[in-house]
Amino acid sequence: MSSKITAPRGTQDLIPPHSAQWQALEQRIHALARRFGYGEVRTPLFEATELFVRGVGETTDIVEKEMYTFRDKGDRSMTLRPEWTAPVVRALLEHQLLAQGPQRLYYIGPIFRYERPQKGRYRQSHQFGVECTGYREPEADVEVISLAWELVRSYGISDAALKINSIGDAQCRPRYREALLEHFRPNVSQLSPEAQQRVERNPLRLLDSKEERDAPFVASAPRFEEFLCEPCREHFTALKADLDMLEIPYAVDPRIVRGLDYYTRTVFEITSNALGAQSAVCGGGRYDDLIASLGGPDVPAVGFALGMERFLMIVEAAGSEKPSARSGVQAIALGAQARATLLPIVAELRRLAEVPAFMDYEERKLLAHLKIADRNGARFALIVGEQELAAGEAVLRDLESRTDRHVPLGSPRVVAAALVETGL
Ligand code: ATP
Ligand code: MG
C-alpha cells in the first residue's frame, strides 16, 4: 500500500465555503486600495536570495532561519518570497518607477517562511500590504496607517489595537543603541539564549522578545522617545497629532521595534487579543534607507504588511461577519422532458443573472432535489414536473419564505429574463 500524500506541514488547502470568505476579503482589499489610489503590484514567487539578505537584513529571523532557499538547475541561489517589500522595491527600481515621482502600490499574495507551524503561524501564508514611496512627511505614514485601520474598521473588529513607536534614524539610533547595550550588558547572563546572542549585534531586537526571562529587563530598558533627535521627534509628534485629528485610536508602545533592519522613525503594529501568542495581525513603518541600500536613489518609503490568515481569525472571533445569505436558483427537473426544458433556461440564467444557477442531473424525488438546493444555499427552486409541463408553467419556490409563484414557460431567454426581472 502506498503511503498517503498530504499537504506539506504548515500549508493549507482553501476550499468552499471558506474560500468565499477569502474572496470577499480580497475584493474588499482591492476596493479599499483603489479608494486610496494604490495600484496592484505582483512579483515572482521566487527571487535571487541576495535580494532578501540585503533587503531584509542578516540579523532578522527571516534571513537567519526562515527562508526557503534552493539552488536551481543553473546553480543560482533562489528563495521563495518570505516578504514583499524587498521584491516590490526591486520591481520599482527595475522599471524605473521612482524617477516618475511618488508611487503607491499594494499587493496580495503568498509568503513562505520555514517556521514551527502553530495557530496563526504557517509555512505558506498570505499578506496584503502597501508601499508608499517618495514622501518624507508624516502624512504619508498616516495615509498607510489609516488604510490598514480602515480595513479593520470595515469589518467592525472592536478588539483590535493600533500601537505606534518611533525608532529614530541614523542620527539618533546609535546613541539609543549604546544606551540599550549599557542597560543589557550587566544582565546578559540572565537573558534568554536568543537574547544573549542578539545583544551585541542588534540590541533593539531584544525589545520585542517574547521570552519571559527577558521581560523584566525589557520593561526597565530606556525608551527611544527620550533619545530621538529633533527632526525625528517632530515627525513623531506630527504623526500622533494627525492620527488624533483623523480619530484613529492608538497607543505608543516603546516595545514595538519590528524585526526588519531597514525601518526608520515610524513603526506600528495592529494587534488583537483573539490571536493569543501570535498577537500581531499587521506590522509596518517607515524605511527611508531601504531603497538606497538596494542600490536605488535616496527615496523614502512607508508601508505595512497584514497577515490575511490572522486577519480572518480575528474577523471570525469578532463574529461581525454575517452568515452568507441564500442566493441563486436551483433548477429542479422531474423527468427527462422537464430536464430538456430546464437545461436551456439554466444556460440563459447563467448569462443574465448575477446569482448562481444550480442544476442536478440525476433522477430524484422532489424532496431529494430540495435537499440539494439547501446544500447549495440556493434562495429559490425552479421546479418543473409533468404537471407543470402540461400547464405550461414552472413553480418558483422561495426557499426562505416557503411561498410559490407560477412562471409561464416559453422561450428560454424570455423565461430567464422574466425571472431576473422579478428578482432572484
Ligand atoms: P511574528 O512576530 O508573529 O513572527 P513578524 O514580525 O515575523 O511576525 P511580519 O514580517 O511583520 O511579521 O509580517 C506581517 C504580518 O504577516 C504579521 O503580523 C502576521 O500577521 C503575518 N505573518 C508573518 N509570518 C506569518 C506566518 N508564518 N504565518 C502566518 N502569518 C504570518
Ligand atoms: Mg516572524
CSV table of C-alpha atoms and ligand atoms in Angstrom, one decimal:
chain,number,residue,atom,x,y,z
A,1,MET,CA,0.0,0.0,0.0
A,2,SER,CA,1.3,3.4,-0.9
A,3,SER,CA,1.6,6.0,1.9
A,4,LYS,CA,-0.9,8.8,1.9
A,5,ILE,CA,0.3,12.1,0.5
A,6,THR,CA,-0.8,15.1,2.4
A,7,ALA,CA,-0.3,18.9,2.1
A,8,PRO,CA,3.1,19.9,3.4
A,9,ARG,CA,3.3,20.8,7.0
A,10,GLY,CA,2.3,24.4,7.7
A,11,THR,CA,0.3,24.8,4.5
A,12,GLN,CA,-3.4,24.8,3.9
A,13,ASP,CA,-5.9,24.0,1.2
A,14,LEU,CA,-8.5,26.6,0.7
A,15,ILE,CA,-11.9,25.0,-0.1
A,16,PRO,CA,-15.6,26.1,-0.1
A,17,PRO,CA,-17.3,27.6,1.8
A,18,HIS,CA,-14.1,29.1,3.5
A,19,SER,CA,-12.7,30.2,0.1
A,20,ALA,CA,-15.7,32.5,-0.3
A,21,GLN,CA,-14.6,34.3,2.8
A,22,TRP,CA,-11.2,34.8,1.2
A,23,GLN,CA,-12.7,36.1,-2.0
A,24,ALA,CA,-14.8,38.6,0.0
A,25,LEU,CA,-11.7,39.8,1.9
A,26,GLU,CA,-9.7,40.1,-1.4
A,27,GLN,CA,-12.5,42.0,-3.0
A,28,ARG,CA,-12.7,44.4,0.0
A,29,ILE,CA,-8.9,44.9,-0.1
A,30,HIS,CA,-8.9,45.7,-3.9
A,31,ALA,CA,-11.8,48.2,-3.4
A,32,LEU,CA,-10.1,49.8,-0.4
A,33,ALA,CA,-6.7,50.1,-2.1
A,34,ARG,CA,-8.4,51.7,-5.1
A,35,ARG,CA,-10.1,54.3,-2.9
A,36,PHE,CA,-6.7,55.3,-1.5
A,37,GLY,CA,-5.2,55.5,-5.0
A,38,TYR,CA,-3.0,52.4,-4.8
A,39,GLY,CA,-2.3,50.2,-7.8
A,40,GLU,CA,-1.6,46.5,-7.6
A,41,VAL,CA,1.9,45.0,-8.0
A,42,ARG,CA,2.6,41.3,-8.5
A,43,THR,CA,6.1,40.0,-8.3
A,44,PRO,CA,7.6,36.5,-8.8
A,45,LEU,CA,7.2,33.8,-6.1
A,46,PHE,CA,10.9,33.4,-6.0
A,47,GLU,CA,13.8,35.9,-6.3
A,48,ALA,CA,17.6,35.8,-6.0
A,49,THR,CA,18.5,35.0,-2.4
A,50,GLU,CA,20.7,38.0,-2.3
A,51,LEU,CA,17.7,40.4,-2.6
A,52,PHE,CA,16.4,39.2,0.8
A,53,VAL,CA,19.7,39.0,2.5
A,54,ARG,CA,20.4,42.7,1.5
A,55,GLY,CA,16.8,43.9,1.7
A,56,VAL,CA,15.6,42.3,4.8
A,57,GLY,CA,18.7,42.2,6.9
A,58,GLU,CA,21.1,39.5,8.1
A,59,THR,CA,20.2,39.7,11.7
A,60,THR,CA,16.5,39.1,11.2
A,61,ASP,CA,14.5,36.0,12.0
A,62,ILE,CA,13.6,35.7,8.3
A,63,VAL,CA,17.2,35.7,6.9
A,64,GLU,CA,18.7,33.9,9.9
A,65,LYS,CA,16.4,30.9,9.9
A,66,GLU,CA,13.1,31.1,7.9
A,67,MET,CA,13.9,31.3,4.2
A,68,TYR,CA,13.1,28.6,1.7
A,69,THR,CA,16.3,28.7,-0.2
A,70,PHE,CA,17.3,26.3,-3.0
A,71,ARG,CA,19.7,26.1,-5.9
A,72,ASP,CA,18.1,26.0,-9.3
A,73,LYS,CA,19.5,23.8,-12.1
A,74,GLY,CA,21.7,26.7,-13.2
A,75,ASP,CA,23.2,26.7,-9.7
A,76,ARG,CA,21.8,30.0,-8.7
A,77,SER,CA,20.6,30.5,-5.1
A,78,MET,CA,16.9,31.3,-5.2
A,79,THR,CA,14.5,32.0,-2.3
A,80,LEU,CA,10.7,31.7,-2.1
A,81,ARG,CA,9.4,35.2,-1.3
A,82,PRO,CA,9.4,35.5,2.6
A,83,GLU,CA,8.1,39.1,2.5
A,84,TRP,CA,7.1,41.5,-0.2
A,85,THR,CA,8.9,44.8,0.5
A,86,ALA,CA,12.2,43.8,-1.0
A,87,PRO,CA,10.7,42.4,-4.2
A,88,VAL,CA,8.4,45.4,-4.6
A,89,VAL,CA,11.4,47.8,-4.2
A,90,ARG,CA,13.4,45.6,-6.7
A,91,ALA,CA,10.5,46.0,-9.2
A,92,LEU,CA,10.3,49.7,-8.6
A,93,LEU,CA,14.0,50.0,-9.4
A,94,GLU,CA,13.9,47.6,-12.3
A,95,HIS,CA,11.1,49.5,-14.0
A,96,GLN,CA,12.5,53.0,-13.1
A,97,LEU,CA,9.2,54.0,-11.5
A,98,LEU,CA,10.8,56.1,-8.8
A,99,ALA,CA,12.0,58.6,-11.3
A,100,GLN,CA,8.3,59.4,-12.1
A,101,GLY,CA,7.7,60.6,-8.6
A,102,PRO,CA,5.8,59.2,-5.6
A,103,GLN,CA,4.4,55.7,-6.1
A,104,ARG,CA,1.5,53.9,-4.3
A,105,LEU,CA,1.5,50.2,-4.7
A,106,TYR,CA,-0.3,47.3,-2.9
A,107,TYR,CA,0.0,43.6,-3.1
A,108,ILE,CA,-1.9,40.4,-2.1
A,109,GLY,CA,-0.3,37.0,-2.2
A,110,PRO,CA,1.6,34.2,-0.5
A,111,ILE,CA,4.8,34.3,1.5
A,112,PHE,CA,6.9,31.4,2.6
A,113,ARG,CA,8.7,31.1,5.9
A,114,TYR,CA,10.2,28.0,7.5
A,115,GLU,CA,8.6,28.3,10.9
A,116,ARG,CA,7.3,25.9,13.5
A,117,PRO,CA,3.6,25.7,12.5
A,118,GLN,CA,1.0,26.6,15.1
A,119,LYS,CA,-2.2,28.5,15.2
A,120,GLY,CA,-1.7,31.7,13.1
A,121,ARG,CA,1.8,30.7,12.1
A,122,TYR,CA,2.3,28.8,8.8
A,123,ARG,CA,5.0,28.0,6.3
A,124,GLN,CA,2.9,29.4,3.5
A,125,SER,CA,0.7,32.3,4.5
A,126,HIS,CA,-0.7,35.3,2.7
A,127,GLN,CA,-0.2,39.0,3.1
A,128,PHE,CA,-1.9,42.2,2.0
A,129,GLY,CA,0.4,45.2,2.1
A,130,VAL,CA,1.1,48.6,0.7
A,131,GLU,CA,4.2,50.6,-0.1
A,132,CYS,CA,4.1,54.4,-0.5
A,133,THR,CA,7.3,55.9,-1.8
A,134,GLY,CA,8.6,59.4,-2.2
A,135,TYR,CA,7.3,61.2,0.9
A,136,ARG,CA,9.3,62.0,4.0
A,137,GLU,CA,6.3,63.8,5.5
A,138,PRO,CA,4.4,62.1,8.4
A,139,GLU,CA,1.2,62.5,6.4
A,140,ALA,CA,2.3,59.5,4.3
A,141,ASP,CA,2.7,57.4,7.5
A,142,VAL,CA,-0.8,58.5,8.5
A,143,GLU,CA,-2.1,57.5,5.0
A,144,VAL,CA,-0.8,53.9,5.2
A,145,ILE,CA,-1.8,53.5,8.8
A,146,SER,CA,-5.3,54.7,8.1
A,147,LEU,CA,-5.6,52.4,5.1
A,148,ALA,CA,-4.8,49.4,7.3
A,149,TRP,CA,-7.1,50.7,10.0
A,150,GLU,CA,-9.9,51.2,7.6
A,151,LEU,CA,-9.9,47.5,6.8
A,152,VAL,CA,-10.1,46.6,10.4
A,153,ARG,CA,-12.8,49.2,11.0
A,154,SER,CA,-14.8,48.0,7.9
A,155,TYR,CA,-15.1,44.5,9.5
A,156,GLY,CA,-16.3,46.0,12.8
A,157,ILE,CA,-13.4,44.5,14.8
A,158,SER,CA,-13.6,46.1,18.2
A,159,ASP,CA,-10.7,44.4,20.0
A,160,ALA,CA,-8.0,45.4,17.6
A,161,ALA,CA,-5.4,47.9,18.8
A,162,LEU,CA,-3.0,50.1,17.0
A,163,LYS,CA,0.4,50.5,18.6
A,164,ILE,CA,2.9,53.0,17.3
A,165,ASN,CA,6.5,53.9,18.1
A,166,SER,CA,9.5,55.7,16.6
A,167,ILE,CA,12.8,54.0,16.3
A,168,GLY,CA,14.7,57.2,15.1
A,169,ASP,CA,17.1,57.4,12.2
A,170,ALA,CA,20.8,57.2,11.5
A,171,GLN,CA,21.3,60.4,13.6
A,172,CYS,CA,19.8,59.3,16.9
A,173,ARG,CA,19.8,55.5,16.8
A,174,PRO,CA,23.5,54.9,17.6
A,175,ARG,CA,23.0,56.8,20.9
A,176,TYR,CA,20.0,54.8,21.8
A,177,ARG,CA,21.8,51.6,20.8
A,178,GLU,CA,24.6,52.5,23.2
A,179,ALA,CA,22.1,53.2,26.0
A,180,LEU,CA,20.5,49.8,25.4
A,181,LEU,CA,23.8,48.0,25.4
A,182,GLU,CA,24.7,49.7,28.7
A,183,HIS,CA,21.4,48.6,30.1
A,184,PHE,CA,21.5,44.9,28.9
A,185,ARG,CA,25.2,44.1,29.2
A,186,PRO,CA,25.4,43.8,33.1
A,187,ASN,CA,22.5,41.4,33.0
A,188,VAL,CA,23.5,39.4,29.9
A,189,SER,CA,23.8,36.1,31.7
A,190,GLN,CA,20.2,36.3,32.9
A,191,LEU,CA,18.8,36.8,29.4
A,192,SER,CA,17.3,34.1,27.2
A,193,PRO,CA,19.9,32.3,25.0
A,194,GLU,CA,18.4,34.0,21.9
A,195,ALA,CA,18.7,37.5,23.5
A,196,GLN,CA,22.3,36.8,24.6
A,197,GLN,CA,23.2,36.0,21.0
A,198,ARG,CA,21.5,39.2,19.8
A,199,VAL,CA,22.5,41.7,22.3
A,200,GLU,CA,25.7,42.9,20.6
A,201,ARG,CA,24.5,42.5,17.1
A,202,ASN,CA,21.1,44.0,17.3
A,203,PRO,CA,20.1,45.2,20.8
A,204,LEU,CA,16.9,46.8,19.5
A,205,ARG,CA,15.5,43.4,18.7
A,206,LEU,CA,15.6,42.5,22.4
A,207,LEU,CA,12.8,44.8,23.0
A,208,ASP,CA,10.3,42.6,21.1
A,209,SER,CA,11.5,39.4,22.7
A,210,LYS,CA,8.6,37.2,23.7
A,211,GLU,CA,10.7,35.3,26.3
A,212,GLU,CA,9.5,35.6,29.9
A,213,ARG,CA,13.1,35.6,31.1
A,214,ASP,CA,13.8,38.8,29.2
A,215,ALA,CA,10.6,40.6,30.2
A,216,PRO,CA,11.9,42.4,33.4
A,217,PHE,CA,15.0,43.7,31.6
A,218,VAL,CA,12.9,44.8,28.6
A,219,ALA,CA,10.4,46.6,30.9
A,220,SER,CA,13.2,48.6,32.6
A,221,ALA,CA,15.0,49.4,29.3
A,222,PRO,CA,15.5,53.0,28.3
A,223,ARG,CA,12.8,54.3,25.9
A,224,PHE,CA,13.6,55.5,22.5
A,225,GLU,CA,11.4,58.6,22.9
A,226,GLU,CA,14.0,60.1,25.2
A,227,PHE,CA,16.7,59.7,22.6
A,228,LEU,CA,15.0,60.9,19.5
A,229,CYS,CA,16.8,63.7,17.6
A,230,GLU,CA,14.8,66.8,17.0
A,231,PRO,CA,13.6,66.0,13.4
A,232,CYS,CA,12.6,62.5,14.5
A,233,ARG,CA,10.8,63.9,17.5
A,234,GLU,CA,8.9,66.4,15.3
A,235,HIS,CA,8.0,63.7,12.9
A,236,PHE,CA,6.6,61.5,15.7
A,237,THR,CA,4.7,64.4,17.2
A,238,ALA,CA,3.1,65.3,13.9
A,239,LEU,CA,2.1,61.7,13.3
A,240,LYS,CA,0.3,61.5,16.6
A,241,ALA,CA,-1.4,64.8,16.0
A,242,ASP,CA,-2.7,63.6,12.6
A,243,LEU,CA,-3.9,60.3,14.0
A,244,ASP,CA,-5.8,62.3,16.7
A,245,MET,CA,-7.3,64.5,14.0
A,246,LEU,CA,-8.5,61.5,12.0
A,247,GLU,CA,-9.9,59.9,15.2
A,248,ILE,CA,-7.7,56.8,14.8
A,249,PRO,CA,-7.2,55.4,18.3
A,250,TYR,CA,-3.6,54.4,19.1
A,251,ALA,CA,-1.2,53.8,21.9
A,252,VAL,CA,2.5,54.5,22.0
A,253,ASP,CA,4.3,51.2,22.7
A,254,PRO,CA,8.1,51.5,23.2
A,255,ARG,CA,8.5,47.8,22.7
A,256,ILE,CA,7.4,47.9,19.0
A,257,VAL,CA,10.6,47.8,17.1
A,258,ARG,CA,9.8,45.4,14.1
A,259,GLY,CA,12.1,42.7,13.1
A,260,LEU,CA,13.4,44.2,9.9
A,261,ASP,CA,16.6,46.3,9.9
A,262,TYR,CA,15.6,48.9,7.4
A,263,TYR,CA,12.9,50.7,9.4
A,264,THR,CA,13.4,54.3,10.3
A,265,ARG,CA,11.2,56.5,12.5
A,266,THR,CA,7.7,55.3,12.5
A,267,VAL,CA,6.9,51.7,13.3
A,268,PHE,CA,3.5,50.3,14.1
A,269,GLU,CA,1.5,47.2,14.7
A,270,ILE,CA,-2.1,46.2,14.8
A,271,THR,CA,-2.8,43.5,17.4
A,272,SER,CA,-5.8,41.6,18.6
A,273,ASN,CA,-6.3,39.5,21.8
A,274,ALA,CA,-8.2,37.0,19.6
A,275,LEU,CA,-4.8,35.8,18.3
A,276,GLY,CA,-3.3,34.7,21.5
A,277,ALA,CA,0.5,34.4,21.3
A,278,GLN,CA,0.6,35.4,17.6
A,279,SER,CA,-0.9,38.7,18.5
A,280,ALA,CA,0.1,40.9,15.6
A,281,VAL,CA,-2.0,40.9,12.5
A,282,CYS,CA,-0.3,43.9,10.8
A,283,GLY,CA,3.1,45.4,11.0
A,284,GLY,CA,4.6,48.3,9.2
A,285,GLY,CA,6.5,51.5,9.3
A,286,ARG,CA,8.8,53.9,7.5
A,287,TYR,CA,12.0,52.7,5.8
A,288,ASP,CA,13.8,55.7,4.4
A,289,ASP,CA,17.1,53.9,3.9
A,290,LEU,CA,16.0,50.7,2.2
A,291,ILE,CA,15.7,51.8,-1.4
A,292,ALA,CA,19.2,53.4,-1.4
A,293,SER,CA,20.6,50.3,0.4
A,294,LEU,CA,19.3,48.2,-2.5
A,295,GLY,CA,21.2,50.3,-5.0
A,296,GLY,CA,18.4,52.8,-5.7
A,297,PRO,CA,18.1,56.5,-5.3
A,298,ASP,CA,17.7,58.2,-1.9
A,299,VAL,CA,13.9,57.8,-1.9
A,300,PRO,CA,12.0,57.4,1.4
A,301,ALA,CA,9.1,55.0,1.8
A,302,VAL,CA,6.5,53.8,4.2
A,303,GLY,CA,4.3,50.7,4.2
A,304,PHE,CA,2.8,47.7,6.0
A,305,ALA,CA,2.1,44.0,5.7
A,306,LEU,CA,-1.0,42.4,7.1
A,307,GLY,CA,-1.4,38.7,7.6
A,308,MET,CA,-4.6,37.5,5.9
A,309,GLU,CA,-4.9,34.2,7.8
A,310,ARG,CA,-4.6,36.1,11.1
A,311,PHE,CA,-6.9,38.8,9.9
A,312,LEU,CA,-9.6,36.3,9.1
A,313,MET,CA,-9.1,34.7,12.5
A,314,ILE,CA,-10.0,38.0,14.2
A,315,VAL,CA,-12.8,38.6,11.8
A,316,GLU,CA,-14.3,35.2,12.9
A,317,ALA,CA,-13.6,35.9,16.6
A,318,ALA,CA,-15.4,39.3,16.3
A,319,GLY,CA,-18.4,37.4,14.8
A,320,SER,CA,-19.2,40.5,12.8
A,321,GLU,CA,-19.4,38.8,9.5
A,322,LYS,CA,-23.0,38.0,8.5
A,323,PRO,CA,-23.6,34.3,7.6
A,324,SER,CA,-23.8,34.3,3.9
A,325,ALA,CA,-27.3,34.8,2.7
A,326,ARG,CA,-29.0,32.2,0.5
A,327,SER,CA,-28.6,33.2,-3.2
A,328,GLY,CA,-29.4,31.9,-6.6
A,329,VAL,CA,-31.7,29.3,-8.0
A,330,GLN,CA,-31.8,25.5,-8.1
A,331,ALA,CA,-33.4,24.2,-11.2
A,332,ILE,CA,-35.3,21.0,-10.3
A,333,ALA,CA,-36.4,18.8,-13.2
A,334,LEU,CA,-38.6,15.8,-12.5
A,335,GLY,CA,-38.4,13.6,-15.6
A,336,ALA,CA,-36.4,13.7,-18.8
A,337,GLN,CA,-38.7,16.1,-20.6
A,338,ALA,CA,-38.6,18.6,-17.7
A,339,ARG,CA,-34.8,18.3,-17.8
A,340,ALA,CA,-34.7,19.2,-21.5
A,341,THR,CA,-37.0,22.2,-20.8
A,342,LEU,CA,-34.9,23.5,-17.9
A,343,LEU,CA,-31.4,23.0,-19.3
A,344,PRO,CA,-31.6,26.0,-21.8
A,345,ILE,CA,-33.3,28.1,-19.2
A,346,VAL,CA,-30.4,27.5,-16.8
A,347,ALA,CA,-28.0,28.3,-19.6
A,348,GLU,CA,-29.8,31.6,-20.1
A,349,LEU,CA,-29.9,32.4,-16.4
A,350,ARG,CA,-26.1,31.9,-16.2
A,351,ARG,CA,-25.8,34.6,-18.9
A,352,LEU,CA,-28.3,37.0,-17.5
A,353,ALA,CA,-28.3,36.7,-13.7
A,354,GLU,CA,-25.7,37.8,-11.2
A,355,VAL,CA,-26.6,34.9,-8.9
A,356,PRO,CA,-25.7,31.2,-9.3
A,357,ALA,CA,-27.9,28.8,-11.2
A,358,PHE,CA,-27.6,25.2,-10.0
A,359,MET,CA,-28.9,22.1,-11.6
A,360,ASP,CA,-28.8,18.4,-10.7
A,361,TYR,CA,-28.9,15.9,-13.5
A,362,GLU,CA,-29.9,12.7,-11.7
A,363,GLU,CA,-33.5,11.3,-11.5
A,364,ARG,CA,-34.6,12.0,-7.9
A,365,LYS,CA,-37.7,12.7,-5.8
A,366,LEU,CA,-38.6,16.4,-5.3
A,367,LEU,CA,-37.6,16.1,-1.6
A,368,ALA,CA,-34.1,14.9,-2.5
A,369,HIS,CA,-33.8,17.8,-5.0
A,370,LEU,CA,-34.8,20.3,-2.3
A,371,LYS,CA,-32.1,18.9,0.0
A,372,ILE,CA,-29.5,19.6,-2.7
A,373,ALA,CA,-30.9,23.1,-3.1
A,374,ASP,CA,-30.4,23.6,0.6
A,375,ARG,CA,-26.9,22.3,0.5
A,376,ASN,CA,-26.1,24.7,-2.4
A,377,GLY,CA,-27.5,27.6,-0.4
A,378,ALA,CA,-30.0,28.4,-3.1
A,379,ARG,CA,-32.6,31.0,-2.4
A,380,PHE,CA,-35.1,29.7,-5.0
A,381,ALA,CA,-36.1,26.4,-6.5
A,382,LEU,CA,-37.4,26.4,-10.1
A,383,ILE,CA,-39.5,23.3,-10.3
A,384,VAL,CA,-40.7,21.6,-13.5
A,385,GLY,CA,-42.5,18.2,-13.5
A,386,GLU,CA,-45.1,16.6,-15.7
A,387,GLN,CA,-47.9,18.7,-14.2
A,388,GLU,CA,-46.0,21.9,-14.9
A,389,LEU,CA,-45.2,20.9,-18.4
A,390,ALA,CA,-48.9,20.2,-19.1
A,391,ALA,CA,-49.9,23.6,-17.6
A,392,GLY,CA,-47.1,25.4,-19.4
A,393,GLU,CA,-45.7,27.0,-16.2
A,394,ALA,CA,-42.9,26.3,-13.8
A,395,VAL,CA,-43.1,26.7,-10.0
A,396,LEU,CA,-40.7,29.2,-8.5
A,397,ARG,CA,-40.4,28.4,-4.8
A,398,ASP,CA,-38.8,30.9,-2.4
A,399,LEU,CA,-37.0,28.6,0.0
A,400,GLU,CA,-36.7,31.3,2.6
A,401,SER,CA,-40.4,32.4,2.8
A,402,ARG,CA,-41.7,29.0,1.6
A,403,THR,CA,-44.0,30.6,-0.9
A,404,ASP,CA,-44.7,29.6,-4.5
A,405,ARG,CA,-45.1,31.6,-7.7
A,406,HIS,CA,-46.0,30.4,-11.1
A,407,VAL,CA,-43.8,31.4,-14.1
A,408,PRO,CA,-45.1,30.9,-17.6
A,409,LEU,CA,-42.8,28.6,-19.7
A,410,GLY,CA,-41.8,29.7,-23.2
A,411,SER,CA,-38.6,30.6,-25.0
A,412,PRO,CA,-35.7,30.0,-22.5
A,413,ARG,CA,-34.4,33.6,-22.9
A,414,VAL,CA,-37.8,35.1,-22.2
A,415,VAL,CA,-38.3,32.8,-19.2
A,416,ALA,CA,-34.8,33.6,-17.8
A,417,ALA,CA,-35.3,37.4,-18.4
A,418,ALA,CA,-38.6,37.3,-16.6
A,419,LEU,CA,-37.1,35.5,-13.7
A,420,VAL,CA,-34.3,38.1,-13.5
A,421,GLU,CA,-36.8,40.9,-13.9
A,422,THR,CA,-39.0,39.8,-11.0
A,423,GLY,CA,-35.8,39.4,-8.8
A,424,LEU,CA,-33.8,36.3,-8.0
B,1,ATP,P1,5.8,37.4,14.2
B,1,ATP,O1,6.4,38.3,15.2
B,1,ATP,O2,4.4,36.9,14.5
B,1,ATP,O3,6.7,36.3,13.7
B,1,ATP,P2,6.6,39.0,12.0
B,1,ATP,O4,7.2,40.2,12.6
B,1,ATP,O5,7.5,38.0,11.5
B,1,ATP,O6,5.5,38.4,12.9
B,1,ATP,P3,6.0,40.5,9.6
B,1,ATP,O7,7.2,40.0,8.9
B,1,ATP,O8,5.9,41.9,10.1
B,1,ATP,O9,5.7,39.5,10.8
B,1,ATP,O10,4.7,40.2,8.7
B,1,ATP,C1,3.5,41.0,8.9
B,1,ATP,C2,2.3,40.1,9.2
B,1,ATP,O11,2.3,38.9,8.4
B,1,ATP,C3,2.3,39.5,10.6
B,1,ATP,O12,1.8,40.5,11.5
B,1,ATP,C4,1.4,38.3,10.5
B,1,ATP,O13,0.0,38.7,10.6
B,1,ATP,C5,1.7,37.8,9.1
B,1,ATP,N1,2.7,36.7,9.2
B,1,ATP,C6,4.0,36.7,9.3
B,1,ATP,N2,4.6,35.5,9.3
B,1,ATP,C7,3.5,34.6,9.3
B,1,ATP,C8,3.4,33.2,9.3
B,1,ATP,N3,4.4,32.4,9.4
B,1,ATP,N4,2.1,32.7,9.3
B,1,ATP,C9,1.0,33.5,9.2
B,1,ATP,N5,1.1,34.8,9.2
B,1,ATP,C10,2.3,35.4,9.2
B,2,MG,MG,8.1,36.2,12.3
